[in-house]
Amino acid sequence: EFIGCFGLTEPDQGSDPGGMKTRARSVEGGYALSGAKMWISNSPIADVFVVWAKDDEGVIRGFVLEKGMEGLSAPKIEGKLSLRASITGEIVMDEVFVPEENLLPNVQGLKGPMGCLNNARFGISWGALGAAEACWHAARQYVLDRAQFGRPLAANQLIQKKLADMQTEISLGLQGCLQAGRLKDRDALAPELISLLKRNSCGKALDIARMARDMHGGNGISDEYPVFRHMCNLETVNTYEGTHDIHALILGRAQTGIQAFN
């Protein structure tokens, strides 16, 4: 079995992958790749690296690199406060020779990597709501068990409203994801709908996690309860695979026909 990773994001190019600086220079028998990728899941333990770089004509192409190639390294990123169970690192390439057969065929431009990212975004739309659901359930149980002023916290109208708001947002979000799945099965899922779902699921899930943390009071920052872990992880999920604002601009472009970014 092999572990793989996907290298698109760079130290200076996150939301603007088309501005990547990694280059694939044509040489005899293949290409010499130089540049760096950042925030790459599994790169420190990867056996196979799918890396995107610009060729001599400035066209984005995909390349398959293998662990042990001369000039290739993947240092681990330390000190993360979110998604700590995920091994994340860089991909550093210094004139790495990649044979011609390792060039991904029939893929040019951002269409290839963005197709992969859209599938990931759809999965994230579901996963973020799963984290929100865990926070909702934890908050519900906590306010039933915790008593203040001689009665359970759950007896307060404010608490019940918060639980109702959590349930509502999660239920509506799941219905949207379910409908998108049905459209995907019919090959009728527009990428803009994925942006809508990713943006909504992550933003609402983060709000729910923060609310659940607040409902836990001081105990909300303890690892005895899951809410703070989910809250920290959702900060990352709300950012990666397209930030909240970038997806807003994608939706704005779809509605107006005007591109707000290059």
CSV table of C-alpha atoms in Angstrom, one decimal:
chain,number,residue,atom,x,y,z
A,1,GLU,CA,0.0,0.0,0.0
A,2,PHE,CA,1.1,3.5,-0.8
A,3,ILE,CA,0.3,6.8,0.9
A,4,GLY,CA,-0.3,9.7,-1.4
A,5,CYS,CA,-0.6,13.5,-1.1
A,6,PHE,CA,-1.8,16.3,-3.4
A,7,GLY,CA,0.4,19.4,-3.8
A,8,LEU,CA,-1.3,22.6,-5.1
A,9,THR,CA,-1.2,25.3,-2.3
A,10,GLU,CA,2.1,27.2,-2.0
A,11,PRO,CA,3.6,29.4,0.7
A,12,ASP,CA,2.6,32.5,-1.2
A,13,GLN,CA,-0.4,31.1,-3.2
A,14,GLY,CA,-3.4,29.9,-1.3
A,15,SER,CA,-6.7,31.2,-2.8
A,16,ASP,CA,-4.9,32.1,-6.0
A,17,PRO,CA,-3.5,28.7,-7.3
A,18,GLY,CA,-3.1,30.1,-10.8
A,19,GLY,CA,-0.3,32.3,-9.5
A,20,MET,CA,1.8,29.3,-8.5
A,21,LYS,CA,5.6,29.7,-8.7
A,22,THR,CA,6.6,26.0,-8.9
A,23,ARG,CA,8.1,25.4,-12.3
A,24,ALA,CA,8.6,22.3,-14.4
A,25,ARG,CA,11.5,22.9,-16.7
A,26,SER,CA,11.9,20.7,-19.8
A,27,VAL,CA,15.0,18.6,-19.8
A,28,GLU,CA,16.2,15.6,-21.7
A,29,GLY,CA,13.9,12.7,-20.8
A,30,GLY,CA,11.5,14.6,-18.7
A,31,TYR,CA,11.2,17.7,-16.4
A,32,ALA,CA,13.1,19.4,-13.6
A,33,LEU,CA,10.8,20.6,-10.9
A,34,SER,CA,11.7,23.4,-8.5
A,35,GLY,CA,9.4,25.2,-6.0
A,36,ALA,CA,7.6,24.5,-2.8
A,37,LYS,CA,4.1,23.5,-1.7
A,38,MET,CA,2.6,24.3,1.7
A,39,TRP,CA,-0.1,22.8,4.1
A,40,ILE,CA,0.0,19.5,2.3
A,41,SER,CA,-1.8,16.7,4.2
A,42,ASN,CA,0.3,13.5,4.5
A,43,SER,CA,3.3,14.9,2.7
A,44,PRO,CA,5.8,13.9,5.5
A,45,ILE,CA,4.7,10.3,5.2
A,46,ALA,CA,3.8,10.1,1.6
A,47,ASP,CA,5.2,7.6,-0.9
A,48,VAL,CA,3.6,9.3,-3.9
A,49,PHE,CA,3.2,13.1,-4.5
A,50,VAL,CA,0.8,14.6,-7.1
A,51,VAL,CA,2.3,18.0,-7.7
A,52,TRP,CA,1.1,20.8,-9.9
A,53,ALA,CA,3.6,23.1,-11.7
A,54,LYS,CA,3.8,25.5,-14.6
A,55,ASP,CA,5.7,24.2,-17.7
A,56,ASP,CA,8.0,26.3,-20.0
A,57,GLU,CA,4.9,27.8,-21.6
A,58,GLY,CA,3.3,28.7,-18.3
A,59,VAL,CA,0.7,26.0,-18.5
A,60,ILE,CA,-0.3,24.2,-15.3
A,61,ARG,CA,0.5,20.5,-15.5
A,62,GLY,CA,0.3,17.6,-13.1
A,63,PHE,CA,3.3,15.4,-12.2
A,64,VAL,CA,3.7,12.2,-10.1
A,65,LEU,CA,6.7,12.3,-7.8
A,66,GLU,CA,8.0,9.5,-5.7
A,67,LYS,CA,9.6,9.4,-2.3
A,68,GLY,CA,13.3,9.3,-2.5
A,69,MET,CA,13.7,11.3,-5.7
A,70,GLU,CA,16.9,13.4,-5.5
A,71,GLY,CA,16.1,17.0,-4.5
A,72,LEU,CA,12.7,16.1,-3.0
A,73,SER,CA,11.9,16.7,0.7
A,74,ALA,CA,8.7,17.0,2.8
A,75,PRO,CA,9.4,18.6,6.2
A,76,LYS,CA,6.6,18.3,8.7
A,77,ILE,CA,4.8,21.5,9.9
A,78,GLU,CA,4.9,21.7,13.7
A,79,GLY,CA,3.0,23.7,16.2
A,80,LYS,CA,-0.5,23.3,14.8
A,81,LEU,CA,-3.4,24.1,17.1
A,82,SER,CA,-6.0,22.6,14.8
A,83,LEU,CA,-6.4,19.3,13.0
A,84,ARG,CA,-3.5,18.0,15.1
A,85,ALA,CA,-4.2,14.4,14.2
A,86,SER,CA,-3.5,15.2,10.6
A,87,ILE,CA,0.1,14.9,9.5
A,88,THR,CA,0.7,18.1,7.5
A,89,GLY,CA,3.9,19.4,5.8
A,90,GLU,CA,5.6,21.0,2.9
A,91,ILE,CA,6.8,19.7,-0.4
A,92,VAL,CA,10.2,21.2,-1.3
A,93,MET,CA,11.6,20.5,-4.8
A,94,ASP,CA,15.1,21.5,-5.8
A,95,GLU,CA,15.6,20.5,-9.5
A,96,VAL,CA,13.8,17.2,-9.0
A,97,PHE,CA,14.0,15.1,-12.1
A,98,VAL,CA,10.7,13.7,-13.2
A,99,PRO,CA,10.6,11.3,-16.2
A,100,GLU,CA,8.2,12.1,-19.1
A,101,GLU,CA,6.0,9.2,-18.2
A,102,ASN,CA,5.2,10.8,-14.8
A,103,LEU,CA,3.4,13.7,-16.5
A,104,LEU,CA,-0.3,13.4,-16.1
A,105,PRO,CA,-1.8,13.1,-19.6
A,106,ASN,CA,-4.7,15.0,-21.0
A,107,VAL,CA,-4.8,17.5,-18.1
A,108,GLN,CA,-3.9,21.1,-18.5
A,109,GLY,CA,-4.7,24.2,-16.5
A,110,LEU,CA,-6.6,24.4,-13.3
A,111,LYS,CA,-9.4,22.1,-14.5
A,112,GLY,CA,-7.6,19.0,-13.2
A,113,PRO,CA,-6.8,20.1,-9.7
A,114,MET,CA,-10.1,22.0,-9.3
A,115,GLY,CA,-12.1,18.9,-10.2
A,116,CYS,CA,-10.4,17.1,-7.4
A,117,LEU,CA,-11.0,20.0,-5.0
A,118,ASN,CA,-14.7,20.2,-5.8
A,119,ASN,CA,-15.1,16.5,-4.8
A,120,ALA,CA,-13.2,17.3,-1.6
A,121,ARG,CA,-15.4,20.3,-0.9
A,122,PHE,CA,-18.6,18.2,-1.3
A,123,GLY,CA,-17.2,15.7,1.3
A,124,ILE,CA,-16.3,18.6,3.6
A,125,SER,CA,-19.9,19.8,3.4
A,126,TRP,CA,-21.1,16.6,5.0
A,127,GLY,CA,-18.2,16.3,7.4
A,128,ALA,CA,-18.5,19.7,8.9
A,129,LEU,CA,-22.2,19.0,9.7
A,130,GLY,CA,-21.1,15.8,11.4
A,131,ALA,CA,-18.9,17.8,13.7
A,132,ALA,CA,-21.7,20.2,14.3
A,133,GLU,CA,-24.0,17.3,15.2
A,134,ALA,CA,-21.5,16.0,17.7
A,135,CYS,CA,-21.3,19.4,19.4
A,136,TRP,CA,-25.1,19.7,19.4
A,137,HIS,CA,-25.5,16.3,21.1
A,138,ALA,CA,-22.8,17.1,23.6
A,139,ALA,CA,-24.3,20.4,24.5
A,140,ARG,CA,-27.8,18.8,24.9
A,141,GLN,CA,-26.5,16.2,27.3
A,142,TYR,CA,-24.4,18.7,29.2
A,143,VAL,CA,-27.3,21.1,29.9
A,144,LEU,CA,-29.5,18.2,31.0
A,145,ASP,CA,-26.8,17.0,33.4
A,146,ARG,CA,-25.6,20.4,34.7
A,147,ALA,CA,-27.7,22.1,37.3
A,148,GLN,CA,-27.5,25.8,38.3
A,149,PHE,CA,-29.9,27.7,40.6
A,150,GLY,CA,-31.6,24.5,41.6
A,151,ARG,CA,-32.6,23.3,38.2
A,152,PRO,CA,-31.0,21.9,35.0
A,153,LEU,CA,-29.5,24.4,32.6
A,154,ALA,CA,-31.9,22.9,30.0
A,155,ALA,CA,-34.8,24.4,31.9
A,156,ASN,CA,-33.8,27.9,30.7
A,157,GLN,CA,-35.6,29.3,27.6
A,158,LEU,CA,-32.3,30.7,26.2
A,159,ILE,CA,-30.7,27.3,26.3
A,160,GLN,CA,-33.7,25.6,24.6
A,161,LYS,CA,-33.6,28.2,21.9
A,162,LYS,CA,-29.9,27.5,21.3
A,163,LEU,CA,-30.6,23.8,21.0
A,164,ALA,CA,-33.4,24.5,18.6
A,165,ASP,CA,-31.2,26.7,16.4
A,166,MET,CA,-28.5,24.1,16.3
A,167,GLN,CA,-31.0,21.4,15.3
A,168,THR,CA,-32.5,23.6,12.6
A,169,GLU,CA,-29.2,24.6,10.9
A,170,ILE,CA,-27.9,21.0,10.9
A,171,SER,CA,-31.1,19.6,9.5
A,172,LEU,CA,-31.4,22.2,6.8
A,173,GLY,CA,-27.7,21.8,5.9
A,174,LEU,CA,-28.1,18.0,5.6
A,175,GLN,CA,-31.1,18.4,3.3
A,176,GLY,CA,-29.0,20.5,1.0
A,177,CYS,CA,-26.1,18.0,1.0
A,178,LEU,CA,-28.6,15.2,0.3
A,179,GLN,CA,-30.1,17.0,-2.6
A,180,ALA,CA,-26.6,17.7,-4.0
A,181,GLY,CA,-25.7,14.0,-3.7
A,182,ARG,CA,-28.8,13.2,-5.8
A,183,LEU,CA,-27.8,15.8,-8.4
A,184,LYS,CA,-24.2,14.4,-8.4
A,185,ASP,CA,-25.6,10.9,-9.1
A,186,ARG,CA,-27.3,12.4,-12.2
A,187,ASP,CA,-24.1,14.3,-13.2
A,188,ALA,CA,-26.1,17.5,-12.7
A,189,LEU,CA,-24.3,19.0,-9.8
A,190,ALA,CA,-23.0,22.6,-10.5
A,191,PRO,CA,-19.7,23.5,-8.9
A,192,GLU,CA,-21.4,26.7,-7.6
A,193,LEU,CA,-23.8,24.6,-5.5
A,194,ILE,CA,-20.8,22.8,-4.0
A,195,SER,CA,-19.4,26.3,-3.0
A,196,LEU,CA,-22.7,27.2,-1.5
A,197,LEU,CA,-22.8,24.0,0.6
A,198,LYS,CA,-19.2,24.1,1.7
A,199,ARG,CA,-19.5,27.7,2.7
A,200,ASN,CA,-22.8,27.1,4.6
A,201,SER,CA,-21.9,23.9,6.3
A,202,CYS,CA,-18.5,25.1,7.5
A,203,GLY,CA,-19.7,28.5,8.7
A,204,LYS,CA,-22.8,27.2,10.4
A,205,ALA,CA,-20.8,24.3,12.0
A,206,LEU,CA,-18.3,26.7,13.4
A,207,ASP,CA,-21.1,28.9,14.9
A,208,ILE,CA,-22.6,25.8,16.4
A,209,ALA,CA,-19.3,24.6,17.9
A,210,ARG,CA,-18.7,28.0,19.4
A,211,MET,CA,-22.2,28.1,20.9
A,212,ALA,CA,-21.8,24.6,22.3
A,213,ARG,CA,-18.5,25.6,23.9
A,214,ASP,CA,-20.2,28.5,25.5
A,215,MET,CA,-23.0,26.3,26.8
A,216,HIS,CA,-20.4,24.1,28.5
A,217,GLY,CA,-19.1,27.1,30.5
A,218,GLY,CA,-15.6,26.7,31.8
A,219,ASN,CA,-15.8,23.0,31.1
A,220,GLY,CA,-16.0,23.8,27.4
A,221,ILE,CA,-12.2,24.2,27.2
A,222,SER,CA,-11.4,20.9,28.8
A,223,ASP,CA,-10.5,17.8,26.7
A,224,GLU,CA,-12.9,15.9,28.8
A,225,TYR,CA,-15.6,17.2,26.4
A,226,PRO,CA,-15.4,17.2,22.6
A,227,VAL,CA,-16.6,20.6,21.8
A,228,PHE,CA,-13.4,22.6,21.9
A,229,ARG,CA,-11.6,20.1,19.7
A,230,HIS,CA,-14.3,20.3,17.1
A,231,MET,CA,-14.3,24.1,17.4
A,232,CYS,CA,-10.5,24.3,16.7
A,233,ASN,CA,-10.7,21.8,13.9
A,234,LEU,CA,-13.6,23.7,12.2
A,235,GLU,CA,-11.4,26.8,12.1
A,236,THR,CA,-9.2,24.9,9.7
A,237,VAL,CA,-12.1,23.3,7.8
A,238,ASN,CA,-13.7,26.8,7.3
A,239,THR,CA,-10.5,27.9,5.7
A,240,TYR,CA,-9.1,25.0,3.6
A,241,GLU,CA,-10.5,24.0,0.2
A,242,GLY,CA,-11.6,27.5,-0.4
A,243,THR,CA,-12.2,30.1,2.3
A,244,HIS,CA,-15.6,31.4,3.3
A,245,ASP,CA,-15.0,34.6,1.4
A,246,ILE,CA,-13.7,33.0,-1.8
A,247,HIS,CA,-16.8,30.8,-2.0
A,248,ALA,CA,-18.9,33.9,-1.5
A,249,LEU,CA,-17.1,35.5,-4.6
A,250,ILE,CA,-17.7,32.3,-6.6
A,251,LEU,CA,-21.4,32.6,-5.8
A,252,GLY,CA,-21.4,36.3,-6.6
A,253,ARG,CA,-19.8,35.6,-10.0
A,254,ALA,CA,-22.5,33.0,-10.7
A,255,GLN,CA,-25.3,35.5,-9.9
A,256,THR,CA,-23.9,38.6,-11.6
A,257,GLY,CA,-21.6,37.3,-14.3
A,258,ILE,CA,-18.9,39.6,-13.0
A,259,GLN,CA,-15.6,38.2,-11.8
A,260,ALA,CA,-14.4,39.9,-8.6
A,261,PHE,CA,-11.0,38.2,-8.7
A,262,ASN,CA,-8.6,37.1,-11.4
